[in-house]
Short mmCIF file of C-alpha atoms in Angstrom, two decimals:
data_model
loop_
_atom_site.label_atom_id
_atom_site.label_comp_id
_atom_site.label_asym_id
_atom_site.label_seq_id
_atom_site.Cartn_x
_atom_site.Cartn_y
_atom_site.Cartn_z
CA ILE A 1 316.05 207.92 25.29
CA PHE A 2 313.25 210.15 24.93
CA PRO A 3 311.46 208.39 22.46
CA GLU A 4 311.11 205.37 24.94
CA ARG A 5 310.64 207.52 27.91
CA LYS A 6 307.45 208.63 25.40
CA LEU A 7 306.82 204.82 25.30
CA THR A 8 307.19 204.41 28.22
CA VAL A 9 304.19 207.16 29.48
CA LEU A 10 302.56 205.66 26.50
CA VAL A 11 302.54 202.91 27.74
CA ARG A 12 301.28 203.77 30.86
CA ILE A 13 298.33 205.92 29.78
CA SER A 14 296.91 202.58 28.13
CA SER A 15 297.32 200.72 30.48
CA SER A 16 295.45 203.12 32.78
CA ALA A 17 292.78 203.37 30.41
CA ALA A 18 292.85 199.59 29.87
CA ARG A 19 292.38 199.41 34.48
CA CYS A 20 289.37 202.36 34.20
CA HIS A 21 287.96 200.41 31.79
CA SER A 22 287.72 197.53 33.49
CA ALA A 23 286.05 199.04 36.69
CA VAL A 24 283.85 200.30 34.37
CA VAL A 25 282.73 197.66 32.79
CA LYS A 26 283.25 195.99 36.25
CA ALA A 27 281.43 197.88 38.64
CA ALA A 28 278.40 197.95 35.47
CA HIS A 29 277.92 194.36 35.22
CA GLN A 30 277.73 193.87 39.40
CA ARG A 31 275.27 197.06 39.58
CA HIS A 32 273.15 195.39 36.28
CA VAL A 33 273.95 192.79 34.54
CA LEU A 34 274.75 190.40 37.37
CA PRO A 35 272.77 190.51 40.78
CA SER A 36 269.65 189.60 37.52
CA HIS A 37 271.25 186.81 35.99
CA LEU A 38 272.50 185.77 39.36
CA LEU A 39 276.47 184.93 38.70
CA SER A 40 278.84 183.59 40.67
CA ASN A 41 282.08 185.19 42.49
CA GLY A 42 284.94 183.03 39.69
CA GLN A 43 282.43 184.48 36.95
CA ARG A 44 282.52 187.80 37.18
CA VAL A 45 285.74 187.63 37.28
CA HIS A 46 286.21 185.50 34.10
CA LEU A 47 283.81 187.71 32.41
CA VAL A 48 286.02 191.46 33.65
CA ALA A 49 289.74 189.56 32.57
CA SER A 50 287.49 188.89 29.07
CA ALA A 51 286.59 192.41 28.67
CA ARG A 52 290.53 193.40 28.34
CA GLN A 53 290.45 190.76 25.81
CA PHE A 54 287.23 193.54 23.63
CA SER A 55 287.70 195.80 21.06
CA TRP A 56 286.31 200.01 22.16
CA SER A 57 283.15 199.28 20.43
CA SER A 58 282.47 196.25 22.40
CA SER A 59 283.88 197.57 25.56
CA ARG A 60 281.89 201.00 24.46
CA LEU A 61 278.25 198.28 23.82
CA ALA A 62 279.19 196.79 27.57
CA SER A 63 279.59 199.97 28.93
CA ASN A 64 275.77 201.51 28.06
CA PRO A 65 273.65 198.53 29.60
CA GLN A 66 269.57 198.56 29.38
CA SER A 67 268.18 200.72 32.82
CA PRO A 68 267.23 199.15 35.33
CA GLU A 69 263.70 199.51 35.32
CA LYS A 70 263.14 198.10 31.66
CA LEU A 71 265.20 195.08 33.44
CA THR A 72 262.78 194.75 36.36
CA GLN A 73 259.97 195.35 34.32
CA SER A 74 260.63 192.61 31.40
CA ASP A 75 261.70 190.25 34.81
CA SER A 76 258.93 191.24 36.68
CA SER A 77 256.18 190.52 35.17
CA PRO A 78 255.58 187.16 33.76
CA PRO A 79 254.02 186.10 30.04
CA PRO A 80 250.01 186.22 30.53
CA LEU A 81 248.67 183.11 31.60
CA ILE A 82 246.00 182.28 28.36
CA LEU A 83 243.29 179.47 29.65
CA PRO A 84 241.12 177.34 27.41
CA GLN A 85 237.66 179.18 26.29
CA ARG A 86 234.83 176.68 28.22
CA LYS A 87 231.67 176.27 26.85
CA HIS A 88 229.10 177.78 28.48
CA LYS A 89 225.66 175.23 30.55
CA VAL A 90 223.11 174.97 28.69
CA GLU A 91 219.76 174.54 31.10
CA LEU A 92 217.22 172.90 29.66
CA LYS A 93 215.14 173.49 32.22
CA PRO A 94 212.59 176.43 31.54
CA GLY A 95 213.79 179.46 33.95
CA PRO A 96 212.26 181.95 35.79
CA VAL A 97 210.23 184.64 34.12
CA LYS A 98 211.97 188.27 34.84
CA PRO A 99 210.77 191.02 36.59
CA GLN A 100 209.93 193.91 34.34
CA ALA A 101 211.96 197.51 35.05
CA SER A 102 208.80 198.92 36.98
CA ASP A 103 209.79 195.86 39.55
CA LEU A 104 213.28 196.57 39.57
CA GLY A 105 213.16 199.24 40.96
CA SER A 106 210.67 198.98 43.67
CA PRO A 107 211.58 195.77 45.48
CA THR A 108 208.41 193.82 47.13
CA THR A 109 207.94 192.47 50.77
CA ALA A 110 205.84 188.99 51.42
CA PRO A 111 202.68 189.37 53.33
CA THR A 112 203.37 188.06 57.43
CA SER A 113 200.55 185.84 57.13
CA LEU A 114 202.61 184.54 54.13
CA GLN A 115 205.42 184.48 55.61
CA LYS A 116 204.16 182.06 58.44
CA ASP A 117 202.71 180.10 56.13
CA SER A 118 205.60 179.29 53.90
CA THR A 119 206.76 179.00 57.44
CA ALA A 120 204.21 176.79 58.71
CA LEU A 121 204.67 174.00 54.97
CA GLN A 122 208.34 173.99 55.64
CA SER A 123 207.81 173.01 58.90
CA ASN A 124 204.97 170.78 58.17
CA THR A 125 207.62 168.71 55.26
CA ALA A 126 210.38 169.23 57.25
CA THR A 127 208.90 166.23 59.50
CA THR A 128 208.26 163.32 56.34
CA PRO A 129 205.66 160.81 56.88
CA SER A 130 208.80 158.15 58.12
CA THR A 131 209.65 160.18 60.89
CA SER A 132 206.39 160.04 62.04
CA HIS A 133 205.41 156.30 61.63
CA ALA A 134 208.30 156.20 63.35
CA ASN A 135 207.71 158.36 66.47
CA THR A 136 204.21 156.91 66.88
CA ASN A 137 205.97 153.31 66.97
CA GLU A 138 207.45 154.55 69.69
CA GLY A 139 205.37 156.32 71.86
CA VAL A 140 203.05 153.02 70.88
CA ILE A 141 206.43 150.74 72.64
CA GLU A 142 206.87 153.10 75.48
CA ALA A 143 203.26 153.22 76.40
CA ALA A 144 203.56 149.46 76.35
CA LYS A 145 206.30 148.94 77.87
CA HIS A 146 204.50 151.15 80.55
CA ASP A 147 201.73 149.42 81.05
CA TYR A 148 203.57 146.70 81.33
CA ALA A 149 205.90 147.62 84.23
CA ASP A 150 203.08 149.04 86.00
CA ALA A 151 200.83 145.63 86.14
CA SER A 152 204.28 143.91 86.97
CA GLN A 153 203.87 146.31 90.15
CA HIS A 154 200.31 145.79 91.36
CA GLY A 155 200.71 141.99 90.60
CA ASN A 156 198.51 141.77 87.47
CA LEU A 157 201.58 140.38 85.47
CA ALA A 158 204.88 138.19 87.25
CA PRO A 159 207.80 139.70 86.36
CA ALA A 160 210.72 138.35 84.36
CA PRO A 161 213.46 136.76 86.40
CA GLU A 162 216.45 138.35 87.52
CA GLY A 163 219.59 138.67 84.68
CA SER A 164 217.13 137.33 81.89
CA SER A 165 218.88 138.36 78.71
CA ARG A 166 216.44 140.77 76.49
CA ILE A 167 214.78 138.00 74.39
CA TYR A 168 213.94 135.67 76.67
CA THR A 169 212.39 138.71 79.12
CA LEU A 170 210.30 139.27 75.86
CA TYR A 171 209.22 135.53 75.62
CA HIS A 172 208.27 135.66 78.60
CA GLN A 173 206.16 139.59 78.44
CA ALA A 174 204.54 138.09 76.15
CA LYS A 175 203.79 134.80 77.67
CA GLU A 176 202.40 136.76 80.58
CA LEU A 177 200.43 139.50 77.83
CA PHE A 178 198.22 136.40 76.90
CA LYS A 179 197.57 133.81 80.57
CA PHE A 180 196.19 137.21 81.38
CA TYR A 181 193.42 137.96 78.48
CA VAL A 182 193.20 134.25 78.35
CA ARG A 183 191.78 135.25 82.21
CA GLY A 184 190.05 137.80 81.33
CA LEU A 185 188.17 135.81 78.84
CA LYS A 186 187.46 133.46 81.33
CA LEU A 187 186.67 136.26 84.09
CA ILE A 188 183.88 137.16 81.37
CA PHE A 189 182.26 134.02 81.92
CA THR A 190 182.50 133.90 85.49
CA ASN A 191 180.65 138.23 85.86
CA TRP A 192 177.94 136.14 83.13
CA ARG A 193 176.36 134.22 86.33
CA ARG A 194 177.23 136.30 88.89
CA VAL A 195 175.07 138.92 86.61
CA ARG A 196 172.35 135.32 86.60
CA GLU A 197 172.59 135.30 89.95
CA MET A 198 171.52 138.84 90.62
CA GLN A 199 168.30 138.63 88.66
CA GLU A 200 167.71 135.32 89.65
CA ARG A 201 167.62 137.21 93.48
CA VAL A 202 165.23 139.88 92.42
CA ARG A 203 162.74 137.91 90.52
CA THR A 204 162.63 135.56 93.39
CA GLY A 205 161.57 138.67 96.17
CA GLY A 206 165.28 140.13 97.33
CA PRO A 207 165.99 142.71 98.08
CA PRO A 208 166.59 144.71 94.66
CA LEU A 209 169.40 145.68 93.02
CA THR A 210 171.87 148.08 94.42
CA ARG A 211 173.90 150.81 91.72
CA TRP A 212 177.00 148.78 92.12
CA GLU A 213 175.52 145.76 90.63
CA THR A 214 173.40 148.50 88.16
CA LYS A 215 176.38 149.00 86.45
CA PHE A 216 177.89 145.49 86.64
CA ILE A 217 174.99 144.30 84.81
CA GLN A 218 175.81 146.62 82.47
CA THR A 219 179.17 146.39 82.10
CA SER A 220 178.92 142.38 81.86
CA LYS A 221 176.22 142.41 78.88
CA GLU A 222 179.05 145.52 77.12
CA ASP A 223 181.83 142.43 77.45
CA ARG A 224 180.01 139.55 76.61
CA LEU A 225 179.23 141.98 72.86
CA LYS A 226 183.03 142.76 72.47
CA LEU A 227 184.25 138.87 73.39
CA ILE A 228 183.60 136.98 69.83
CA PRO A 229 185.90 140.01 67.85
CA PHE A 230 188.34 140.37 70.62
CA ALA A 231 189.08 136.71 71.34
CA MET A 232 189.90 136.66 67.46
CA ILE A 233 192.45 139.48 67.97
CA ILE A 234 194.34 137.68 70.72
CA LEU A 235 194.24 134.13 68.30
CA ILE A 236 195.50 136.00 64.65
CA ILE A 237 197.53 138.64 66.11
CA GLU A 238 198.40 139.83 69.70
CA GLU A 239 200.47 142.06 69.07
CA ILE A 240 198.88 144.51 67.98
CA ILE A 241 196.61 144.80 71.14
CA PRO A 242 198.80 148.10 72.49
CA LEU A 243 197.52 149.97 69.20
CA ILE A 244 193.39 148.80 70.35
CA VAL A 245 194.34 150.36 73.31
CA LEU A 246 195.57 153.70 71.71
CA TYR A 247 192.81 153.77 68.53
CA ALA A 248 190.09 151.04 69.06
CA PRO A 249 189.54 150.54 72.63
CA PHE A 250 186.01 149.88 72.30
CA ILE A 251 186.59 147.06 70.82
CA LEU A 252 188.98 145.53 74.49
CA PRO A 253 186.46 143.83 76.70
CA SER A 254 186.92 145.80 80.12
CA THR A 255 188.52 142.49 82.13
CA CYS A 256 191.33 142.32 79.68
CA ILE A 257 192.63 146.13 80.29
CA LEU A 258 195.30 147.06 82.32
CA PRO A 259 194.78 149.89 84.72
CA THR A 260 197.27 151.88 83.39
CA GLN A 261 195.22 150.84 79.91
CA LYS A 262 192.65 151.96 81.63
CA ASP A 263 193.57 155.55 82.83
CA ARG A 264 194.86 156.28 79.35
CA ILE A 265 191.54 155.20 77.88
CA ASP A 266 189.27 157.52 80.41
CA ALA A 267 191.90 160.48 79.68
CA LYS A 268 190.46 160.37 76.10
CA LYS A 269 187.81 160.83 76.56
CA ARG A 270 187.37 163.48 78.99
CA GLU A 271 189.79 165.25 76.67
CA LYS A 272 187.36 164.28 73.18
CA GLN A 273 184.73 166.15 76.12
CA ARG A 274 186.29 169.82 76.42
CA VAL A 275 186.96 170.01 72.78
CA LEU A 276 183.92 169.36 71.71
CA VAL A 277 182.77 171.36 74.45
CA GLN A 278 184.90 174.15 73.69
CA SER A 279 184.09 173.90 69.64
CA TYR A 280 180.83 174.08 69.65
CA THR A 281 179.47 176.88 72.72
CA ASP A 282 176.93 177.98 70.25
CA ALA A 283 174.85 174.50 69.63
CA PHE A 284 174.62 174.01 73.18
CA ALA A 285 173.43 177.52 74.02
CA GLN A 286 170.50 177.10 70.95
CA LEU A 287 170.16 174.20 72.65
CA VAL A 288 169.53 176.00 75.88
CA GLU A 289 167.14 178.68 73.81
CA ASN A 290 165.34 175.90 72.25
CA ALA A 291 164.93 173.91 75.73
CA ALA A 292 162.86 176.99 77.31
CA THR A 293 160.45 177.43 74.17
CA SER A 294 159.77 173.66 73.13
CA PRO A 295 158.40 171.39 75.36
CA ALA A 296 159.00 168.46 73.71
CA LEU A 297 162.41 166.67 73.23
CA GLU A 298 161.80 166.46 69.42
CA SER A 299 161.54 170.65 68.08
CA THR A 300 164.37 170.78 71.50
CA LEU A 301 166.99 169.10 69.60
CA ALA A 302 165.70 170.67 65.89
CA GLY A 303 168.09 173.02 64.19
CA VAL A 304 170.84 171.36 66.72
CA PRO A 305 173.79 169.12 65.25
CA MET A 306 173.95 166.17 67.43
CA LYS A 307 177.61 165.15 67.54
CA PRO A 308 178.67 167.51 69.85
CA LEU A 309 175.90 165.89 72.00
CA THR A 310 176.53 162.34 71.83
CA GLY A 311 180.17 163.38 72.19
CA LEU A 312 179.75 165.08 74.92
CA LEU A 313 178.05 162.33 76.82
CA GLY A 314 180.81 159.86 75.82
CA LEU A 315 178.93 158.17 73.46
CA SER A 316 179.88 157.61 69.98
CA THR A 317 179.70 160.21 66.78
CA PHE A 318 180.92 158.59 64.19
CA THR A 319 177.58 156.66 63.15
CA PRO A 320 174.10 158.58 61.10
CA SER A 321 172.23 161.54 62.62
CA PHE A 322 169.14 158.76 62.90
CA MET A 323 171.26 156.67 65.53
CA GLN A 324 173.05 159.53 67.24
CA ARG A 325 169.67 160.12 68.29
CA SER A 326 168.66 157.26 69.31
CA ALA A 327 171.18 156.94 70.87
CA LEU A 328 171.00 160.03 73.32
CA LYS A 329 167.26 158.98 73.97
CA ARG A 330 168.36 155.85 75.53
CA HIS A 331 171.32 157.56 77.85
CA LEU A 332 169.29 159.79 78.55
CA LYS A 333 166.92 156.67 79.84
CA LEU A 334 169.58 154.95 81.37
CA LEU A 335 170.17 158.70 83.32
CA GLY A 336 167.10 158.66 84.61
CA GLU A 337 167.10 155.30 85.91
CA ASP A 338 171.33 155.75 87.47
CA ASP A 339 169.48 159.53 89.33
CA ALA A 340 166.85 157.41 91.15
CA LEU A 341 169.10 154.96 92.39
CA LEU A 342 172.09 158.00 93.09
CA LEU A 343 168.82 159.73 94.80
CA ARG A 344 167.75 156.35 96.79
CA GLU A 345 171.37 156.02 98.19
CA HIS A 346 172.10 159.13 99.51
CA ASN A 347 172.59 161.80 97.05
CA GLY A 348 175.97 158.78 96.05
CA ALA A 349 177.60 159.80 99.10
CA HIS A 350 179.56 156.10 99.06
CA LEU A 351 181.17 157.24 95.39
CA THR A 352 184.82 156.44 96.02
CA PRO A 353 186.87 159.87 93.78
CA SER A 354 186.63 157.40 90.39
CA GLU A 355 183.00 156.13 90.69
CA LEU A 356 182.04 160.02 91.77
CA ARG A 357 184.28 160.73 87.50
CA ARG A 358 182.66 158.62 85.90
CA ALA A 359 178.74 159.74 86.97
CA LEU A 360 180.40 163.50 85.92
CA PHE A 361 181.12 161.97 83.26
CA GLU A 362 177.99 160.30 81.85
CA ARG A 363 176.35 163.44 82.29
CA GLY A 364 178.73 165.68 80.52
CA ILE A 365 180.22 167.87 83.00
CA LEU A 366 183.98 168.48 83.04
CA THR A 367 186.82 167.70 85.89
CA ASP A 368 189.67 167.47 84.37
CA GLU A 369 189.93 171.58 85.30
CA VAL A 370 188.05 171.00 87.73
CA PRO A 371 189.68 170.48 91.21
CA GLU A 372 188.14 167.24 93.45
CA SER A 373 186.17 168.56 95.60
CA LEU A 374 184.08 169.94 93.98
CA TRP A 375 183.20 167.57 92.01
CA ARG A 376 180.42 166.67 94.92
CA SER A 377 178.82 170.11 94.83
CA ARG A 378 178.80 169.36 91.42
CA LEU A 379 176.64 166.20 91.71
CA ASP A 380 174.55 167.37 93.99
CA TRP A 381 173.52 170.30 91.87
CA TRP A 382 172.32 167.60 88.89
CA LEU A 383 170.60 165.74 90.94
CA SER A 384 168.80 168.55 93.31
CA SER A 385 167.78 170.34 89.58
CA VAL A 386 166.70 167.22 88.68
CA GLU A 387 164.23 166.06 91.70
CA LYS A 388 163.19 169.15 92.00
CA ALA A 389 161.29 169.70 88.34
CA SER A 390 160.19 166.52 88.67
CA GLU A 391 158.10 167.84 92.05
CA LYS A 392 156.99 170.98 90.14
CA SER A 393 155.70 169.27 86.95
CA ALA A 394 154.99 165.88 85.32
CA GLY A 395 157.36 166.68 82.14
CA ASP A 396 159.14 165.16 80.12
CA ALA A 397 161.95 164.07 82.24
CA ALA A 398 164.48 163.29 79.29
CA LEU A 399 163.80 166.96 78.27
CA GLU A 400 165.19 167.97 82.19
CA ARG A 401 168.13 166.85 81.62
CA LEU A 402 169.27 167.60 78.15
CA LYS A 403 168.78 170.96 79.54
CA LEU A 404 171.60 170.32 82.32
CA ILE A 405 173.29 169.05 80.22
CA ALA A 406 173.97 172.10 77.95
CA ARG A 407 174.01 174.54 81.22
CA SER A 408 176.63 172.05 82.21
CA ALA A 409 177.95 172.55 78.91
CA LEU A 410 178.08 176.26 79.21
CA GLY A 411 179.14 176.67 82.84
CA ARG A 412 175.73 177.42 83.79
CA PHE A 413 175.68 176.22 87.72
#
């Protein structure tokens, strides 16, 4: 009996030891091995069941797992990625010169003037020639449209029928403009006949020419000189007439200019007059000093540039100096004749605002920034000064008018 009981005790001890060993192995695998390998429940049971058949040496090895920190570090950190090395790009262009060490420590700031110049240069280069050319074309087209619309409202040109297509509208406008220019050329010959009638009347002992008739004769003579070149332009290339209005208005006869075109041409002349007065103040001051000490016109003009004088009076400034001097003398002579006509007609009391403004422009008197109520007083100042100068002495009348031109440019009325 004793040996059997002893055997039973040994079997129970071995079975309990096996159960404890399997529990330890199972817990170790659940804590360390199983979570890292993500085993399913069936695999865990199979592993625990097979562990009972291991030897004690193998069970001891399985019961001593690695530390969880080492497993976590080995599993969480992937092997480093080795990228293929790239060749450095070789710059063939020469690089900028590196600053010296002394320059690196003290950064300098560009002057304000240089910054302004660079900003202006960038703004100028931003506007390419194609952009400026496009803006110019758009301005010419818009000006031509405005001129045609205004002429249609005033009855100078017939408007296109309502509901017309774009192509027919362009054709109608071109046809109406061509008819307008042809009528203007015919009107030049009509005015020429009227001029001969006026001159014949005076020759036969009739009443003298009025100021309006005198201006009409001068304008008709200028139109006849422009007849041939303008007729060639109409026959060859009529489309550039809007460009001529903007950049070469002296080519157009007065009978072939639309009302808004005439206003634009006159405004451009007055703007040029104003710029010359502001830019050549010293020249006009020198002219006043010379006129006070010199008794003759030639000595007064000595050392004075001709451009401000001729430009102020609406004469050409692109001709040589001797031609500008001759044109100035002719203009001063015409001003003397015009002053006599205005004095005879009660200081130009019958002049319309446009005629009054034209008379002041011919005498170099600014009107753009002057109220219209002062135009009449400026003309009266001119005429009274001329009349007093002629009564005091019989000196050079052209020199007296040149003094008045310089004084008006300086604002000394």
